[in-house]
Amino acid sequence: MALAFDEYGRPFIILKEQDQKTRLRGIEAQKANISAGKAVARILRTSLGPKGMDKILQSPDGDVTITNDGATILEQMDVDNQIAKLMVELSRSQDYEIGDGTTGVVVMAGALLDQAERLLERGIHPIRIAEGYEMASRIAVEHLEHISKKFDFGATNIEPLVQTCMTTLSSKIVNRCKCHLAEISVKAVLSVADLDRKDVNLDMIKVEGKVGGKLEDTELIYGITVDKDMSHPQMPKQIEDAKIAILTCPFEPPKPKTKHKVDIDTVEKFQTLRLQEQKYFDDMVQKCKDAGATLVICQWGFDDEANHLLMHRNLPAVRWVGGVELELIAIATGGRIVPRFQELTPEKLGRAGLVREKSFGTTKDKMLYIEHCANSRAVTIFIRGGNKMMIEETKRSIHDALCVARNLIRNNSIVYGGGSAEISCSIAVEAAADKYPGVEQYAIRAFADALDSVPMALAENSGLQPIETLSEVKSQQIKENNPHYGIDCNDVGTNDMRQQDVFETLIGKQQQILLATQVVKMILKIDDVISPSDY
Amino acid sequence: MAIERILKDDASEEKGERARTASFVGAIAITDLVKTTLGPKGMDKILQSTGRGQEVTVTNDGATILKSLHIDNPAAKVLIDISKVQDDEVGDGTTSVVVLAGELLREAEKLVAAKIHPMTIISGYRIAAECARNALLQRVVDNKENAEKFKSDLMKIAKTTLSSKILSQDKEHFAQLAVDAVMRLKGSTNLEAIQIIKKPGGSLKDSFLDEGFILDKKIGLGQPKRIENAKILVANTAMDTDKVKIYGARVRVDSMSKVAEIEGAEKEKMREKVQKIIAHGINCFVNRQLIYNFPEELFADAGVLAIEHADFDGIERLALVTGGEIASTFDNPESVKLGHCKLIEEIMIGEDKLIHFSGVEMGQACTIVLRGASHHMLDEAERSLHDALCVLSQTVNDTRVVLGGGWPEMVMAKAVDELARQTPGKKSHAIEAFSRSLVAIPTIIADNAGLDSADLVAQLRAEHHKEGCNAGIDVISGSVGDMAELGISESFKVKQAVLLSATEAAEMILRVDEIITCAPRKREDRM
């Protein structure tokens, strides 16, 4: 550890308690960081592509997650290394921005780090490598724009959207019925999308799952499901043309926030209080009834008496509905959330064509469906599946597919998948490298090599000879000047991704390259790691 | 340079072959555990809980066994989960689904060892499962039209389900009970209308089905013990002291006389409430909450039978059965729907007094009273009966029926074998393996019965080569027999669920190539 001395030979203290800290400097630090980043990428590498494998993750509490989704794997891995945490962060930001391609971005970053390590060994300064990468990424992103295709779709022609979602889903466990799920996702997104503003609010799509049945039973409900049942077992199970009062006040006597006491000291007072209480319950129910409601959905609980009064007046009610669900119901039915009984008016009621209770299996499992809502824009995707882990994984896959569909609505440019975009970029970057004078040229060339690693991983996972396949596809691309050749993962027989209908979104791909480059630059710039040693 | 640790200290990571082996070993271990309970001659397990009292459960039910196990292996957890779902969805076949999934994995392990990629195995399994399902679909029998035949189908299914349980000695008797109970539901799957009461004593044969409703409660003192043409008010209301519900209210008095006054007012209030309740013109009052002595006395004076503290399920069921509504306010007697029944009386089962409501309005509900030598016996009997009821009620909805005794597996295996021969490429190995896993089920059934499984299954296979054969394993005589003649049937829905969930689970486990176990959460040291 570096020590500085003053003129009397006493050491300066630069770091507090420095003998208790471990410190890595210079090239050592960079190498350690790179190897950590690579280790993370190595874990995800086998999950890439349609033939990618899943991981089992056991949480600290012993719960099991089985997944193929890069972001989920990294999130649950509970990593301890700082650089590894950066990689986790990287995959998460891809997840937030784009929703898909979370595995690809980490593999890409890992490949860039791998190349950087070789350059470092040759004595190239890390900053020069970082700059070279930056230039190369710009070239690649521009090239992507160049090879991208725009395609048209409308409310009636959803086929292209479905195709793209299918590409996303094909790498997940649900690929058995990817066609069905892709269609559901696209329909869901389209029904909430604002095509003029090119905006999609994914909050309007609720993804619910219930164990049981089979994956094919997954359905899209134009409405909302609530995992609750009617508060009184004898209330009607089906209401047509429901007018819904959405309340956030309990069916109980009021509890003022200010502290107060009602003192009872005479018999008369006791009796008036009693009458008042009865009247209070009566009023509450009457107000709902007067407003014309035929269904009450309440965030809080009911008193037994209120419950019976509601039942008695033929006013079905649902209690303990969560805040988020309440909001969704309000949006879907066009109603207002009413915090006080006094403010309940007919205009504030939500409307739904059909409200019904549905029971599942042999246990007492019931759910409430609210369908044909006034504002049909809120939809629910209801997933069924063999077991809990399957449902969780399907939820994640559907989320990815929804994101992809949303991205396409925002920007309808696509690039072809199966590694074809990466190969094409790699060729373009390679060609551009020669034009740059200076050391950056090496970095740019390294970037091109790193781009090759994604199709390489794809080929590897599909059981093909990686080097052979890649070089073949690459030469084909150059020879025919056609950027649509990729890795034939599914053994279809053709390398042309256009014929195989494998698309990815342009912004997803661009984001992958940009994010990966950014993180790698950040890692390369670190030359000193100071960490408190254990204990 | 040392390899950087990226995971926390106690976390572990297993990759590739090792991960796969770990999940195979875990899944197969679970399978071997429950394997011996399969079939009519399957054995039971004793489970001792770690909780206080070290309670003992004796069971044959796959779902119950697996639920009680504490497993650390992730793949094993997947299997436990599918068994649980099977229990929730169709109620029966919980062991079969685990055994089939385990066998699929066992076969897959061999294929992986022979250098076939897991993805290829998965796609082979998928094709095979679809083919098996179609093969089974072609051979189903649907007797929906013929009520008489359908009833005998139900009877057969009930007997088949019960034959692997502790009730097998009296399966005829219990099958009749279960079928009668389910037929009363008239197509609904609401099993809540069937109440099961367990009373130790007597023998299993003494169990009976009662058409009415039995409430495990005593009748209040001094109240009539027998009411004919009862009008029942079912309520959920406080009958102790009716609290003032307005927040912050409290009683503040300054002299003893005031206390007495308020107490009087309270009593008056209660008296009024009781009067209101009696004004409904009832002669039986059932409340979910406690009834204090004072109101009870008032009820007794009015000649009304008052039953307190009936639990929530009891109340709901009673309301359902008698056709009344659950009331909590009593101001409008004319509009409250009362429940009716012909006769309420106190009956004795063993040494316990119970209240029996007979001649109820809604004929759907009924009560099955189980008698048996010990609590363990009764618990197991209840589980078995529950399985049978679930299966029957599901069959009423989906009336397709297949034969039992390993017949469906052989039919499927035959079709899958056929498919394997036609499929080019590596997948055919996986499809073949699927058929081997299917055959494993009759093999295990035969093994458990102490029969020569190799010989029997070979015979069975030969029999099945003929078209339209009904051969299965007849465990009782230890030979191959005609399942249609022996009357062994199973519900198609159960078989389909077993097939699909087992394939799904096997697929899930096969896709895994890495297991990352996080550091276990540290417990706070209490020392």
JSON list of C-alpha atoms in Angstrom, two decimals, chain B residues 117-209:
[
{"chain": "B", "resi": 117, "resn": "HIS", "atom": "CA", "xyz": [-29.86, -32.53, -25.83]},
{"chain": "B", "resi": 118, "resn": "PRO", "atom": "CA", "xyz": [-32.53, -31.78, -23.21]},
{"chain": "B", "resi": 119, "resn": "MET", "atom": "CA", "xyz": [-34.34, -29.52, -25.67]},
{"chain": "B", "resi": 120, "resn": "THR", "atom": "CA", "xyz": [-34.72, -32.42, -28.07]},
{"chain": "B", "resi": 121, "resn": "ILE", "atom": "CA", "xyz": [-36.08, -34.57, -25.27]},
{"chain": "B", "resi": 122, "resn": "ILE", "atom": "CA", "xyz": [-38.57, -31.86, -24.37]},
{"chain": "B", "resi": 123, "resn": "SER", "atom": "CA", "xyz": [-39.89, -31.49, -27.88]},
{"chain": "B", "resi": 124, "resn": "GLY", "atom": "CA", "xyz": [-40.19, -35.28, -28.12]},
{"chain": "B", "resi": 125, "resn": "TYR", "atom": "CA", "xyz": [-42.10, -35.42, -24.85]},
{"chain": "B", "resi": 126, "resn": "ARG", "atom": "CA", "xyz": [-44.45, -32.72, -26.03]},
{"chain": "B", "resi": 127, "resn": "ILE", "atom": "CA", "xyz": [-45.36, -34.53, -29.20]},
{"chain": "B", "resi": 128, "resn": "ALA", "atom": "CA", "xyz": [-45.76, -37.74, -27.26]},
{"chain": "B", "resi": 129, "resn": "ALA", "atom": "CA", "xyz": [-48.04, -36.18, -24.65]},
{"chain": "B", "resi": 130, "resn": "GLU", "atom": "CA", "xyz": [-50.28, -34.75, -27.32]},
{"chain": "B", "resi": 131, "resn": "CYS", "atom": "CA", "xyz": [-50.42, -38.09, -29.09]},
{"chain": "B", "resi": 132, "resn": "ALA", "atom": "CA", "xyz": [-51.17, -39.94, -25.86]},
{"chain": "B", "resi": 133, "resn": "ARG", "atom": "CA", "xyz": [-53.99, -37.58, -25.05]},
{"chain": "B", "resi": 134, "resn": "ASN", "atom": "CA", "xyz": [-55.54, -38.05, -28.45]},
{"chain": "B", "resi": 135, "resn": "ALA", "atom": "CA", "xyz": [-55.24, -41.81, -28.15]},
{"chain": "B", "resi": 136, "resn": "LEU", "atom": "CA", "xyz": [-57.05, -41.69, -24.85]},
{"chain": "B", "resi": 137, "resn": "LEU", "atom": "CA", "xyz": [-59.69, -39.35, -26.23]},
{"chain": "B", "resi": 138, "resn": "GLN", "atom": "CA", "xyz": [-60.56, -41.87, -28.89]},
{"chain": "B", "resi": 139, "resn": "ARG", "atom": "CA", "xyz": [-61.22, -44.58, -26.35]},
{"chain": "B", "resi": 140, "resn": "VAL", "atom": "CA", "xyz": [-63.30, -42.67, -23.82]},
{"chain": "B", "resi": 141, "resn": "VAL", "atom": "CA", "xyz": [-66.77, -43.79, -22.98]},
{"chain": "B", "resi": 142, "resn": "ASP", "atom": "CA", "xyz": [-69.39, -41.16, -22.43]},
{"chain": "B", "resi": 143, "resn": "ASN", "atom": "CA", "xyz": [-72.61, -42.31, -20.83]},
{"chain": "B", "resi": 144, "resn": "LYS", "atom": "CA", "xyz": [-74.08, -38.88, -20.31]},
{"chain": "B", "resi": 145, "resn": "GLU", "atom": "CA", "xyz": [-77.32, -39.77, -22.05]},
{"chain": "B", "resi": 146, "resn": "ASN", "atom": "CA", "xyz": [-78.01, -42.92, -20.13]},
{"chain": "B", "resi": 147, "resn": "ALA", "atom": "CA", "xyz": [-78.61, -42.00, -16.49]},
{"chain": "B", "resi": 148, "resn": "GLU", "atom": "CA", "xyz": [-78.68, -45.59, -15.29]},
{"chain": "B", "resi": 149, "resn": "LYS", "atom": "CA", "xyz": [-75.39, -46.44, -16.97]},
{"chain": "B", "resi": 150, "resn": "PHE", "atom": "CA", "xyz": [-73.82, -43.22, -15.85]},
{"chain": "B", "resi": 151, "resn": "LYS", "atom": "CA", "xyz": [-74.67, -43.99, -12.28]},
{"chain": "B", "resi": 152, "resn": "SER", "atom": "CA", "xyz": [-73.01, -47.35, -12.55]},
{"chain": "B", "resi": 153, "resn": "ASP", "atom": "CA", "xyz": [-69.98, -45.58, -14.07]},
{"chain": "B", "resi": 154, "resn": "LEU", "atom": "CA", "xyz": [-69.83, -43.30, -11.07]},
{"chain": "B", "resi": 155, "resn": "MET", "atom": "CA", "xyz": [-70.09, -46.28, -8.80]},
{"chain": "B", "resi": 156, "resn": "LYS", "atom": "CA", "xyz": [-67.18, -47.94, -10.59]},
{"chain": "B", "resi": 157, "resn": "ILE", "atom": "CA", "xyz": [-65.05, -44.82, -10.40]},
{"chain": "B", "resi": 158, "resn": "ALA", "atom": "CA", "xyz": [-65.76, -44.42, -6.72]},
{"chain": "B", "resi": 159, "resn": "LYS", "atom": "CA", "xyz": [-64.84, -48.02, -6.07]},
{"chain": "B", "resi": 160, "resn": "THR", "atom": "CA", "xyz": [-61.62, -47.70, -8.06]},
{"chain": "B", "resi": 161, "resn": "THR", "atom": "CA", "xyz": [-60.59, -44.57, -6.22]},
{"chain": "B", "resi": 162, "resn": "LEU", "atom": "CA", "xyz": [-61.43, -45.98, -2.83]},
{"chain": "B", "resi": 163, "resn": "SER", "atom": "CA", "xyz": [-59.78, -49.32, -3.48]},
{"chain": "B", "resi": 164, "resn": "SER", "atom": "CA", "xyz": [-56.33, -47.82, -3.00]},
{"chain": "B", "resi": 165, "resn": "LYS", "atom": "CA", "xyz": [-57.27, -46.30, 0.33]},
{"chain": "B", "resi": 166, "resn": "ILE", "atom": "CA", "xyz": [-57.87, -47.50, 3.82]},
{"chain": "B", "resi": 167, "resn": "LEU", "atom": "CA", "xyz": [-61.56, -47.73, 3.03]},
{"chain": "B", "resi": 168, "resn": "SER", "atom": "CA", "xyz": [-60.97, -50.53, 0.54]},
{"chain": "B", "resi": 169, "resn": "GLN", "atom": "CA", "xyz": [-62.44, -53.13, 2.90]},
{"chain": "B", "resi": 170, "resn": "ASP", "atom": "CA", "xyz": [-65.79, -51.43, 2.77]},
{"chain": "B", "resi": 171, "resn": "LYS", "atom": "CA", "xyz": [-65.43, -49.83, -0.59]},
{"chain": "B", "resi": 172, "resn": "GLU", "atom": "CA", "xyz": [-68.82, -51.02, -1.73]},
{"chain": "B", "resi": 173, "resn": "HIS", "atom": "CA", "xyz": [-70.44, -49.26, 1.18]},
{"chain": "B", "resi": 174, "resn": "PHE", "atom": "CA", "xyz": [-68.45, -46.04, 0.85]},
{"chain": "B", "resi": 175, "resn": "ALA", "atom": "CA", "xyz": [-68.72, -45.90, -2.91]},
{"chain": "B", "resi": 176, "resn": "GLN", "atom": "CA", "xyz": [-72.46, -46.01, -2.47]},
{"chain": "B", "resi": 177, "resn": "LEU", "atom": "CA", "xyz": [-72.25, -43.22, 0.11]},
{"chain": "B", "resi": 178, "resn": "ALA", "atom": "CA", "xyz": [-70.11, -41.04, -2.14]},
{"chain": "B", "resi": 179, "resn": "VAL", "atom": "CA", "xyz": [-72.22, -41.61, -5.24]},
{"chain": "B", "resi": 180, "resn": "ASP", "atom": "CA", "xyz": [-75.43, -40.88, -3.36]},
{"chain": "B", "resi": 181, "resn": "ALA", "atom": "CA", "xyz": [-73.98, -37.71, -1.93]},
{"chain": "B", "resi": 182, "resn": "VAL", "atom": "CA", "xyz": [-72.71, -36.47, -5.27]},
{"chain": "B", "resi": 183, "resn": "MET", "atom": "CA", "xyz": [-75.90, -37.37, -7.10]},
{"chain": "B", "resi": 184, "resn": "ARG", "atom": "CA", "xyz": [-77.78, -35.22, -4.64]},
{"chain": "B", "resi": 185, "resn": "LEU", "atom": "CA", "xyz": [-75.74, -32.22, -5.75]},
{"chain": "B", "resi": 186, "resn": "LYS", "atom": "CA", "xyz": [-77.36, -32.51, -9.16]},
{"chain": "B", "resi": 187, "resn": "GLY", "atom": "CA", "xyz": [-74.41, -31.42, -11.19]},
{"chain": "B", "resi": 188, "resn": "SER", "atom": "CA", "xyz": [-72.97, -28.66, -9.07]},
{"chain": "B", "resi": 189, "resn": "THR", "atom": "CA", "xyz": [-69.43, -29.09, -7.85]},
{"chain": "B", "resi": 190, "resn": "ASN", "atom": "CA", "xyz": [-70.11, -27.34, -4.60]},
{"chain": "B", "resi": 191, "resn": "LEU", "atom": "CA", "xyz": [-68.72, -29.91, -2.23]},
{"chain": "B", "resi": 192, "resn": "GLU", "atom": "CA", "xyz": [-69.46, -27.66, 0.71]},
{"chain": "B", "resi": 193, "resn": "ALA", "atom": "CA", "xyz": [-73.00, -28.93, 0.67]},
{"chain": "B", "resi": 194, "resn": "ILE", "atom": "CA", "xyz": [-71.64, -32.31, 1.72]},
{"chain": "B", "resi": 195, "resn": "GLN", "atom": "CA", "xyz": [-70.67, -32.28, 5.33]},
{"chain": "B", "resi": 196, "resn": "ILE", "atom": "CA", "xyz": [-68.42, -34.89, 6.82]},
{"chain": "B", "resi": 197, "resn": "ILE", "atom": "CA", "xyz": [-68.62, -35.45, 10.55]},
{"chain": "B", "resi": 198, "resn": "LYS", "atom": "CA", "xyz": [-66.10, -37.70, 12.23]},
{"chain": "B", "resi": 199, "resn": "LYS", "atom": "CA", "xyz": [-67.05, -39.51, 15.40]},
{"chain": "B", "resi": 200, "resn": "PRO", "atom": "CA", "xyz": [-64.69, -42.06, 16.84]},
{"chain": "B", "resi": 201, "resn": "GLY", "atom": "CA", "xyz": [-66.29, -45.32, 17.92]},
{"chain": "B", "resi": 202, "resn": "GLY", "atom": "CA", "xyz": [-68.05, -48.10, 16.12]},
{"chain": "B", "resi": 203, "resn": "SER", "atom": "CA", "xyz": [-66.56, -49.43, 12.93]},
{"chain": "B", "resi": 204, "resn": "LEU", "atom": "CA", "xyz": [-66.15, -48.04, 9.45]},
{"chain": "B", "resi": 205, "resn": "LYS", "atom": "CA", "xyz": [-69.18, -50.01, 8.36]},
{"chain": "B", "resi": 206, "resn": "ASP", "atom": "CA", "xyz": [-71.36, -47.99, 10.71]},
{"chain": "B", "resi": 207, "resn": "SER", "atom": "CA", "xyz": [-70.73, -44.85, 8.71]},
{"chain": "B", "resi": 208, "resn": "PHE", "atom": "CA", "xyz": [-73.84, -43.53, 7.11]},
{"chain": "B", "resi": 209, "resn": "LEU", "atom": "CA", "xyz": [-75.23, -40.85, 4.88]}
]
